């Protein structure tokens, strides 16, 4: 994306893949009035908020470079750069009509100078282009990959040109003639894994200069997502980190220290009194051949074999075991299906993987501590079911690192059969144990301290260690599956088992949490007792504070009792990782064992209640809803009280509207 503005509009240029046709790549420009409301284009350009400048066509997602590289606005004209086409288009800012074109090698970001010329990042150069004569003047050559440009106008820097060198990992300051003045960011850039280096850039992209002469840079990296702000002296002034990946599936707390949190593959120090956080390390990368994916999903911490481990749910939906180290997490072991490794392209040098059939099973245990997959560390066996191993949302191993996964209509368990010199658990696939026949969907699998296997499916259920069913609980509402209204005891659209924690000693056993697609969280004991739900279903009105409203598609989350303070915490959100302390769990107690009698008289009474209009078919009330057509332009402040009608809960039940 790229932004530009003039005295009337803000222009947002987007190049990427559309929804729902995510296999198609196109480019367009959206414009807004200065008050933030949408400004549709004329009918000649479609008459909608989006002017399509390149039609969406079939193309693999992630193909680079993007179609549209940058945008600039001046004197009622728009300048759009098309990197692949070696082209700059000049269009009317009012009508969108194409006025002219300029040929230029790999143009990316554009700025308009006070004299009407364009300053453009072009391949490995920075150039000045006169749009009237189309003359190109080279200002600077020899960059690794020029990406963003910005022009300083004040604070003693008038005429200074800044250019971000995406592959050179620095921002270069030039005078108007192109002579280098200084560089911003440590030489070589920020390291991709390990202890945090705040004074380094990593893939600097779009840049701008504010009225104080500070340079703002959008770094094009995901671990973490960062805007860095640099003073006129070239030193870091501020860093703004966030948001999470979509759905907050990658965010969790450290089980040993509640002041340490993780998100987007990054370790953060949390300051609870001041409600701030700062990155302190990057967990790892899969940027080398043979490297397993670094932890990108929430999981759980365990102490096993005298060491601390982290078990990731696995981006391939099969778990990965990591060593917990001071400034990173180091991949140790995993089991899975060969096809997933073959498709990634990172393991072409491992013959056992290259020669295997796609549905074969593999295990890997690191022997030399380098976190890379080598041939002597891999075991491959034919799938005994002829099928792969897969859960849609992931799985959590047990405290002893036993892994349970479904395959071919059965649940299989992989126990640790040894340890390598590097401290990695060994999973001998020839000793895999068939636990039980699969009953229903296996959306998520976890194991409690007593080796119960918990299944998020329909129903939610648990297997005993001998493979017999321990308990079931109804969960008939699948994701986006017309779930009906929320009600006490009803579990709706669960994604994951987000964590397990010991209950107070007086209660015994463990508590586990599940996150619902509509924002509710549900808590049960691992022996099958429903405890409570928290947060509000986003479809029900009456929300009094955004901190208790998680919204739809909060795919991730984490529930944990931290060892340093003994408190219960959970992490949830949609594109932000919100940390909650959960009070009241310590008050949970079990009822004394007792028998409940149910007689024929009780049954007859229940039948009479159901037949009674007062309890059964209640009279339907009528409500008059005013017919009104709001201006649906996304500008919520124009709506009275933010909405036309607010529906609230009634007698503990939500209101269903048909």
XYZ file of C-alpha atoms in Angstrom:
658
model
C 0.000 0.000 0.000
C 0.996 3.637 -0.471
C -0.533 6.965 0.585
C -0.697 10.430 -0.931
C -2.706 13.567 -0.156
C -3.551 16.979 -1.559
C -5.733 19.829 -0.293
C -8.951 17.853 -0.934
C -8.395 14.122 -0.690
C -6.329 11.353 0.825
C -5.445 8.642 -1.708
C -4.737 5.032 -0.764
C -3.149 2.891 -3.473
C -3.450 -0.855 -2.968
C -1.790 -3.663 -4.857
C -2.538 -7.179 -3.724
C -4.893 -10.113 -3.649
C -8.626 -9.641 -3.368
C -11.219 -11.272 -1.148
C -12.756 -13.782 -1.641
C -10.782 -14.482 -4.864
C -7.445 -14.629 -3.066
C -5.803 -16.220 -6.091
C -6.274 -13.020 -8.099
C -3.918 -10.041 -8.035
C -4.949 -6.521 -8.971
C -4.446 -2.858 -8.077
C -6.686 0.081 -7.276
C -6.906 3.503 -5.649
C -9.317 4.498 -2.876
C -9.839 8.122 -1.922
C -11.238 9.802 1.180
C -12.269 13.320 2.076
C -10.125 15.040 4.684
C -12.769 14.299 7.353
C -12.252 10.582 6.744
C -15.461 9.872 4.834
C -15.353 8.019 1.529
C -15.130 9.981 -1.733
C -16.479 7.902 -4.650
C -14.902 8.193 -8.078
C -16.978 9.360 -11.073
C -19.153 6.909 -12.975
C -16.517 6.618 -15.706
C -14.258 4.904 -13.140
C -17.001 2.684 -11.740
C -18.778 5.174 -9.488
C -17.550 3.471 -6.309
C -14.906 4.230 -3.705
C -12.394 1.994 -5.569
C -10.867 2.981 -8.910
C -9.442 -0.176 -10.454
C -6.188 0.646 -12.252
C -5.173 -2.962 -12.946
C -7.809 -5.723 -13.191
C -7.613 -8.737 -10.904
C -6.078 -11.711 -12.704
C -5.061 -15.198 -11.643
C -1.667 -15.163 -9.937
C -0.156 -17.120 -7.020
C -0.528 -15.252 -3.756
C 2.698 -13.648 -2.574
C 4.184 -13.079 -6.041
C 6.637 -10.168 -6.075
C 7.101 -7.406 -6.892
C 3.534 -6.107 -6.522
C 1.803 -4.456 -9.455
C 1.589 -0.983 -7.940
C 4.697 0.519 -6.357
C 3.751 4.013 -5.197
C 1.531 7.071 -5.530
C 1.983 10.860 -5.370
C -0.430 13.790 -5.783
C 0.152 17.378 -6.925
C -1.698 20.049 -8.922
C -4.817 17.872 -9.350
C -2.749 15.037 -10.808
C -1.947 11.549 -9.518
C 1.316 9.758 -10.288
C 1.148 5.948 -10.045
C 4.223 3.727 -10.390
C 3.953 0.197 -11.782
C 7.131 -1.650 -10.810
C 6.765 -4.688 -13.074
C 5.792 -2.637 -16.101
C 8.638 -0.092 -15.731
C 5.987 2.585 -15.993
C 4.577 5.691 -14.286
C 0.998 6.690 -15.081
C -0.274 10.268 -14.780
C -4.006 10.467 -14.011
C -6.508 13.166 -13.166
C -6.986 13.328 -9.397
C -10.606 14.356 -9.947
C -11.833 11.991 -12.652
C -9.171 9.262 -12.585
C -8.714 9.629 -16.342
C -5.324 8.526 -17.713
C -3.427 11.590 -19.004
C 0.076 10.363 -19.850
C 2.766 7.762 -19.089
C 6.515 7.825 -18.356
C 8.895 4.907 -18.894
C 11.198 4.237 -15.922
C 13.071 1.188 -14.654
C 11.360 -0.516 -11.674
C 9.744 2.562 -10.116
C 8.531 2.265 -6.543
C 7.697 5.113 -4.172
C 7.287 8.624 -5.582
C 7.451 12.119 -4.076
C 6.637 15.421 -5.793
C 9.176 18.217 -5.272
C 8.383 21.929 -5.008
C 9.553 22.544 -8.581
C 7.029 20.039 -9.971
C 9.552 17.266 -10.600
C 9.218 13.742 -9.226
C 11.767 12.043 -6.966
C 11.470 8.290 -7.509
C 13.036 5.138 -6.069
C 13.982 3.255 -9.236
C 15.660 -0.153 -9.026
C 19.035 0.468 -7.348
C 18.858 4.228 -7.994
C 17.164 7.421 -6.880
C 16.173 9.605 -9.825
C 14.515 12.933 -10.535
C 11.899 12.924 -13.318
C 10.430 15.966 -15.047
C 6.864 14.869 -15.906
C 6.580 17.573 -18.584
C 9.692 16.650 -20.586
C 10.034 13.067 -19.218
C 13.754 13.722 -18.672
C 15.337 11.423 -16.049
C 18.273 12.628 -13.931
C 20.109 10.078 -11.767
C 20.708 11.401 -8.237
C 22.241 8.319 -6.641
C 23.271 4.874 -7.856
C 24.606 1.787 -6.098
C 21.843 1.097 -3.603
C 20.873 -2.539 -3.094
C 17.134 -1.949 -3.512
C 15.712 1.575 -3.406
C 12.204 1.456 -1.989
C 10.799 4.528 -0.205
C 11.562 8.221 -0.717
C 10.752 11.291 1.383
C 11.553 14.995 1.076
C 12.332 17.151 4.110
C 10.831 20.638 4.121
C 11.689 22.100 7.520
C 13.721 21.854 10.722
C 16.902 22.914 8.910
C 16.694 20.032 6.450
C 15.004 21.703 3.473
C 15.946 19.893 0.282
C 17.184 16.726 1.996
C 16.104 13.553 0.208
C 15.708 10.365 2.228
C 15.636 6.968 0.552
C 15.096 3.601 2.210
C 17.382 0.818 0.985
C 15.214 -2.263 1.514
C 18.010 -4.822 1.098
C 20.771 -2.557 2.428
C 18.853 -2.287 5.750
C 19.433 1.465 6.114
C 17.949 4.848 5.249
C 20.266 7.126 3.251
C 20.071 10.938 3.452
C 21.034 12.845 0.268
C 21.211 16.520 -0.611
C 19.340 17.836 -3.661
C 22.225 16.896 -5.944
C 22.307 13.304 -4.661
C 25.421 13.573 -2.473
C 25.196 11.321 0.578
C 24.982 13.188 3.900
C 24.485 10.394 6.447
C 22.895 7.000 7.070
C 20.228 5.961 9.548
C 20.289 2.590 11.316
C 23.129 0.281 12.282
C 25.242 -1.107 9.458
C 23.888 -4.438 8.239
C 20.511 -3.875 9.876
C 18.820 -5.556 12.798
C 19.543 -9.258 13.287
C 16.672 -11.527 12.291
C 16.693 -13.591 15.493
C 17.998 -13.256 19.017
C 18.326 -10.273 21.350
C 16.481 -7.151 20.202
C 18.505 -4.450 18.442
C 16.303 -1.365 18.499
C 18.841 0.782 16.631
C 18.736 -1.444 13.546
C 16.337 -1.448 10.607
C 15.002 -4.591 8.963
C 13.636 -4.228 5.413
C 12.838 -0.501 5.557
C 9.946 0.372 3.255
C 7.791 3.485 3.121
C 9.232 6.597 4.788
C 8.071 10.145 5.562
C 9.522 13.225 7.304
C 7.430 15.148 9.856
C 7.522 18.852 10.747
C 10.175 18.184 13.416
C 12.511 16.645 10.867
C 12.011 13.126 12.204
C 12.008 10.251 9.727
C 9.188 7.722 10.099
C 9.812 4.301 8.587
C 7.424 1.404 8.003
C 9.620 -1.695 8.249
C 8.417 -4.492 5.994
C 8.948 -7.348 8.417
C 6.446 -9.337 10.456
C 8.522 -10.238 13.518
C 7.512 -7.818 14.782
C 5.581 -5.303 12.711
C 7.328 -2.019 13.495
C 7.240 1.689 12.713
C 10.537 3.274 13.730
C 10.998 7.020 14.216
C 14.461 8.539 13.805
C 15.638 11.988 14.865
C 17.439 14.449 12.616
C 20.671 13.215 14.236
C 20.002 9.703 12.899
C 19.324 8.176 16.322
C 16.218 6.180 17.199
C 13.591 8.429 18.800
C 10.676 6.018 19.116
C 9.421 2.625 18.004
C 5.783 1.650 17.540
C 5.241 -2.110 17.487
C 2.110 -3.957 16.416
C -0.463 -5.169 15.593
C -0.607 -8.963 15.844
C -1.265 -11.325 12.979
C -4.943 -11.507 12.056
C -6.977 -13.293 14.714
C -4.278 -12.997 17.404
C -3.367 -16.648 16.919
C 0.275 -16.084 17.760
C 0.097 -14.371 21.167
C 0.712 -15.905 24.594
C 2.235 -15.356 28.034
C 5.292 -16.988 29.542
C 4.176 -19.640 32.031
C 7.147 -18.915 34.298
C 7.107 -15.093 34.237
C 3.886 -13.148 33.677
C 5.858 -10.030 32.685
C 7.031 -11.775 29.495
C 4.683 -12.023 26.523
C 5.001 -13.285 22.958
C 3.421 -12.143 19.716
C 4.367 -12.186 16.013
C 7.335 -14.414 16.833
C 8.713 -11.771 19.214
C 9.360 -11.766 22.963
C 8.138 -8.676 24.859
C 8.673 -7.250 28.336
C 5.338 -6.087 29.776
C 5.073 -3.163 32.209
C 1.645 -3.714 33.797
C 1.503 -0.534 35.970
C 2.167 1.673 32.939
C 0.369 -0.595 30.441
C 3.329 -0.601 28.063
C 5.459 -3.249 26.382
C 8.760 -3.407 24.546
C 10.407 -6.088 22.361
C 13.393 -7.847 23.922
C 14.077 -10.709 21.485
C 12.957 -12.399 18.266
C 12.248 -16.106 18.724
C 13.680 -17.366 15.436
C 13.202 -17.637 11.677
C 12.730 -20.263 9.010
C 14.951 -18.339 6.599
C 17.548 -21.082 6.112
C 17.260 -24.364 4.185
C 16.397 -27.116 6.628
C 14.917 -24.770 9.236
C 11.596 -25.664 10.777
C 9.069 -22.893 11.122
C 9.641 -20.771 14.210
C 6.827 -20.551 16.781
C 3.958 -18.632 15.235
C 1.034 -19.989 17.217
C 0.247 -20.021 20.902
C 1.013 -23.231 22.760
C 2.149 -24.220 26.229
C 5.264 -24.299 28.397
C 6.227 -27.488 30.220
C 9.052 -28.680 32.416
C 10.162 -32.154 31.364
C 13.382 -34.123 31.789
C 14.594 -31.349 34.105
C 14.382 -28.663 31.380
C 11.938 -26.041 30.172
C 10.273 -26.587 26.813
C 7.740 -24.772 24.707
C 5.320 -26.771 22.558
C 3.954 -24.842 19.621
C 0.617 -25.808 18.091
C 2.371 -25.905 14.770
C 1.762 -23.888 11.611
C 1.253 -27.244 9.866
C -1.212 -28.236 12.631
C 1.248 -30.749 14.038
C 3.214 -29.648 17.116
C 6.841 -28.561 17.258
C 8.901 -28.826 20.462
C 11.236 -25.907 21.236
C 14.001 -25.352 23.765
C 13.389 -22.259 25.894
C 16.493 -20.067 25.750
C 17.226 -16.545 27.086
C 16.990 -14.758 23.734
C 15.202 -17.179 21.389
C 13.393 -20.486 21.010
C 15.302 -23.296 19.333
C 13.424 -25.979 17.391
C 14.113 -29.476 18.763
C 11.633 -32.030 17.450
C 8.373 -32.659 15.634
C 6.262 -35.322 13.965
C 4.096 -34.821 10.911
C 3.331 -35.654 7.303
C 6.090 -35.586 4.675
C 3.973 -33.644 2.187
C 4.091 -30.550 4.390
C 7.898 -30.546 4.300
C 8.025 -31.278 0.584
C 5.667 -28.399 -0.192
C 7.731 -25.914 1.837
C 10.827 -26.397 -0.336
C 13.153 -25.962 2.663
C 14.133 -29.630 2.922
C 15.110 -30.580 -0.625
C 18.556 -31.692 0.556
C 17.196 -34.370 2.907
C 16.939 -37.510 0.758
C 14.581 -39.353 3.112
C 12.071 -36.534 2.695
C 12.627 -35.993 -1.034
C 12.094 -39.708 -1.818
C 9.137 -40.301 0.515
C 5.484 -40.501 -0.477
C 3.430 -37.413 0.404
C 1.334 -39.210 3.057
C 4.295 -40.885 4.786
C 4.877 -39.934 8.416
C 8.127 -38.404 9.604
C 9.759 -37.509 12.885
C 12.725 -35.216 13.437
C 14.884 -34.795 16.536
C 17.792 -32.343 16.573
C 21.046 -34.116 17.467
C 23.662 -31.373 17.091
C 21.770 -28.326 18.382
C 21.727 -26.328 15.125
C 17.899 -26.459 14.766
C 18.305 -27.591 11.136
C 16.929 -30.801 9.658
C 19.682 -33.203 8.554
C 19.265 -36.638 7.000
C 20.597 -38.564 10.023
C 18.039 -36.832 12.262
C 14.948 -37.863 10.274
C 12.825 -41.005 10.490
C 10.257 -41.699 7.753
C 7.733 -44.558 7.825
C 4.770 -45.444 5.604
C 1.492 -44.154 7.010
C -0.270 -47.155 8.612
C -3.596 -45.554 7.704
C -2.658 -44.344 4.230
C -3.611 -40.862 5.397
C -1.862 -37.869 6.884
C -2.130 -36.390 10.372
C -4.107 -33.199 10.690
C -6.181 -31.062 13.021
C -7.582 -27.828 11.662
C -6.639 -25.645 14.648
C -3.666 -27.526 16.085
C -2.746 -29.699 19.056
C -0.965 -29.481 22.403
C 1.281 -32.295 23.695
C 1.067 -33.430 27.303
C 3.338 -32.450 30.177
C 5.610 -35.378 29.264
C 5.628 -34.180 25.598
C 3.434 -37.056 24.397
C 1.824 -36.063 21.085
C -1.690 -37.158 20.058
C -2.904 -36.710 16.472
C -5.769 -38.079 14.350
C -5.150 -40.096 11.194
C -7.405 -42.335 9.161
C -10.306 -42.200 11.619
C -8.160 -43.060 14.648
C -6.188 -41.201 17.298
C -2.489 -42.037 17.473
C -0.101 -41.303 20.309
C 3.618 -40.683 20.006
C 5.436 -40.947 23.315
C 9.003 -39.786 23.923
C 11.280 -42.802 23.470
C 14.620 -41.126 24.237
C 16.657 -37.914 24.221
C 19.394 -36.640 21.915
C 22.667 -35.053 23.115
C 21.128 -31.666 22.207
C 18.245 -32.253 24.622
C 15.657 -33.031 21.952
C 12.956 -35.644 22.566
C 13.007 -38.650 20.237
C 9.767 -40.001 18.748
C 10.188 -43.506 17.323
C 7.313 -43.808 14.864
C 7.463 -47.600 14.927
C 6.271 -47.405 18.538
C 3.235 -45.215 17.794
C 0.190 -46.372 19.751
C -3.381 -46.400 18.488
C -5.454 -44.823 21.264
C -9.052 -44.872 20.037
C -11.368 -44.619 17.081
C -12.127 -41.057 16.102
C -15.622 -39.868 16.981
C -16.657 -36.790 15.036
C -14.420 -33.926 13.973
C -11.002 -33.410 15.560
C -10.675 -29.645 15.376
C -8.165 -29.534 18.211
C -6.410 -32.067 20.453
C -4.829 -31.537 23.890
C -3.734 -33.645 26.856
C -4.158 -32.961 30.569
C -1.930 -33.906 33.508
C -3.735 -37.254 33.942
C -3.234 -38.176 30.273
C -6.833 -37.506 29.305
C -7.001 -36.580 25.633
C -9.289 -33.579 25.127
C -10.995 -33.125 21.763
C -12.548 -29.936 20.428
C -15.188 -31.253 18.100
C -18.853 -32.184 17.997
C -19.146 -33.165 20.735
C -16.384 -31.751 22.917
C -15.072 -34.847 24.655
C -12.252 -36.600 26.455
C -10.678 -40.044 26.182
C -9.177 -41.868 29.142
C -5.608 -43.206 28.817
C -7.039 -46.653 27.962
C -8.923 -45.214 24.971
C -12.412 -45.315 26.473
C -14.607 -42.209 26.394
C -14.518 -40.297 29.685
C -17.147 -37.629 28.960
C -18.836 -35.609 26.211
C -20.370 -32.132 26.054
C -22.566 -30.879 23.188
C -21.063 -28.385 20.753
C -23.288 -28.483 17.688
C -22.517 -24.995 16.440
C -19.570 -25.092 14.060
C -17.751 -21.972 12.882
C -19.987 -19.791 10.665
C -22.588 -22.541 11.009
C -25.749 -20.585 11.976
C -25.124 -20.966 15.702
C -28.293 -19.338 17.001
C -28.297 -17.115 20.064
C -25.892 -17.397 23.012
C -27.322 -18.921 26.172
C -26.025 -20.150 29.546
C -24.171 -23.424 29.114
C -24.212 -23.263 25.316
C -20.814 -23.550 23.625
C -20.731 -21.845 20.228
C -18.177 -22.041 17.409
C -15.073 -23.028 19.369
C -11.681 -22.744 17.675
C -9.061 -23.963 20.130
C -8.331 -25.311 23.542
C -6.290 -22.267 24.507
C -4.587 -23.678 27.582
C -4.816 -25.760 30.736
C -4.107 -24.739 34.314
C -4.283 -26.475 37.704
C -7.353 -25.758 39.800
C -6.952 -24.772 43.467
C -5.827 -27.611 45.711
C -9.264 -27.726 47.362
C -10.912 -28.446 43.998
C -8.264 -30.646 42.399
C -7.811 -31.398 38.728
C -7.315 -28.939 35.888
C -9.264 -26.183 34.176
C -9.123 -25.622 30.425
C -10.319 -22.759 28.240
C -11.775 -22.577 24.729
C -12.188 -19.499 22.529
C -15.385 -19.008 20.550
C -15.614 -17.474 17.103
C -18.078 -14.807 18.269
C -15.986 -13.558 21.188
C -17.096 -15.746 24.090
C -14.608 -17.839 26.062
C -15.666 -21.077 27.775
C -14.148 -22.857 30.771
C -14.492 -26.517 31.740
C -12.674 -28.920 34.017
C -10.748 -31.635 32.231
C -13.080 -34.204 33.819
C -16.037 -32.649 32.012
C -17.687 -30.044 34.272
C -18.804 -26.824 32.576
C -17.748 -23.868 34.754
C -18.511 -20.545 33.082
C -18.204 -18.350 30.019
C -16.721 -14.842 29.900
C -16.786 -11.920 27.446
C -19.733 -10.997 25.268
C -20.959 -12.465 22.014
C -20.294 -9.679 19.511
C -23.804 -10.121 18.047
C -25.490 -9.059 21.297
C -25.808 -5.342 22.077
C -25.269 -3.516 25.329
C -21.482 -3.513 25.300
C -20.199 -1.096 27.930
C -16.482 -1.283 27.264
C -14.318 -2.469 24.370
C -11.957 -4.275 26.740
C -14.646 -6.914 27.325
C -15.604 -7.246 23.672
C -13.275 -9.517 21.714
C -15.199 -9.467 18.397
C -15.474 -12.146 15.732
C -12.678 -14.392 14.455
C -10.378 -14.152 17.434
C -8.646 -17.298 16.238
C -5.982 -17.515 18.910
C -5.552 -16.894 22.594
C -3.863 -18.298 25.633
C -4.950 -19.352 29.131
C -2.297 -20.003 31.776
C -1.497 -19.941 35.466
C 1.927 -18.308 35.798
C 4.456 -19.818 38.178
C 5.976 -16.563 39.466
C 2.779 -15.170 41.024
C 0.296 -18.075 40.936
C -2.312 -15.961 39.105
C -4.501 -16.938 36.172
C -4.168 -14.980 32.925
C -5.547 -15.102 29.440
C -4.551 -13.408 26.200
C -7.119 -12.657 23.528
C -7.933 -10.198 20.789
C -8.564 -9.816 17.098
C -5.588 -7.851 15.825
C -4.327 -6.888 19.270
C -3.117 -9.100 22.115
C -5.030 -8.108 25.253
C -3.788 -9.516 28.550
C -6.418 -10.183 31.232
C -5.939 -11.372 34.805
C -8.714 -13.808 35.628
C -9.860 -13.493 39.246
C -12.184 -15.901 41.024
C -10.744 -19.193 39.790
C -9.302 -19.763 43.260
C -12.873 -19.879 44.639
C -13.899 -22.901 42.537
C -14.886 -25.893 44.664
C -16.441 -29.260 43.913
C -19.858 -30.268 45.240
C -19.809 -33.150 47.692
C -20.709 -36.482 46.134
C -24.454 -37.026 46.486
C -27.307 -38.843 44.798
C -30.135 -36.915 43.162
C -33.495 -38.649 43.113
C -35.800 -38.351 40.098
C -39.264 -39.825 40.598
C -42.334 -40.307 38.433
C -43.875 -37.331 40.220
C -40.945 -35.153 39.162
C -41.383 -36.319 35.582
C -45.106 -35.501 35.586
C -44.421 -32.035 36.980
C -41.897 -31.369 34.234
C -44.411 -32.390 31.561
C -47.033 -30.030 32.980
C -44.524 -27.173 32.962
C -43.685 -27.744 29.311
C -47.361 -27.799 28.366
C -48.157 -24.622 30.288
C -48.214 -21.429 28.201
C -46.451 -19.642 31.046
C -43.421 -21.909 30.683
C -43.660 -23.270 27.176
C -45.127 -21.476 24.169
C -45.015 -17.926 25.465
C -47.118 -15.254 23.862
C -45.091 -13.370 21.282
C -44.652 -9.697 21.967
C -44.565 -7.169 19.168
C -42.073 -4.352 18.873
C -42.205 -1.450 16.437
C -38.815 -0.718 14.904
C -38.574 2.620 13.072
C -37.709 2.280 9.403
C -34.650 4.388 8.684
C -31.939 4.324 6.062
C -28.600 5.539 7.449
C -25.850 6.858 5.219
C -23.624 3.785 5.214
C -20.337 5.494 4.423
C -18.406 4.095 7.374
C -18.472 7.444 9.178
C -19.983 6.200 12.449
C -20.010 9.579 14.207
C -22.945 10.640 12.033
C -25.146 7.915 13.505
C -27.071 8.790 16.709
C -25.318 7.120 19.656
C -23.369 4.972 17.219
C -26.391 2.862 16.230
C -30.087 3.004 15.392
C -31.252 0.370 17.852
C -29.521 -1.376 20.731
C -30.587 -4.909 21.554
C -29.767 -6.140 25.044
C -30.050 -9.391 26.983
C -33.387 -10.148 28.648
C -33.639 -12.397 31.709
C -30.275 -13.918 30.911
C -31.294 -14.789 27.348
C -30.259 -13.031 24.173
C -32.914 -11.776 21.792
C -33.274 -13.674 18.539
C -34.576 -11.685 15.562
C -36.075 -13.571 12.619
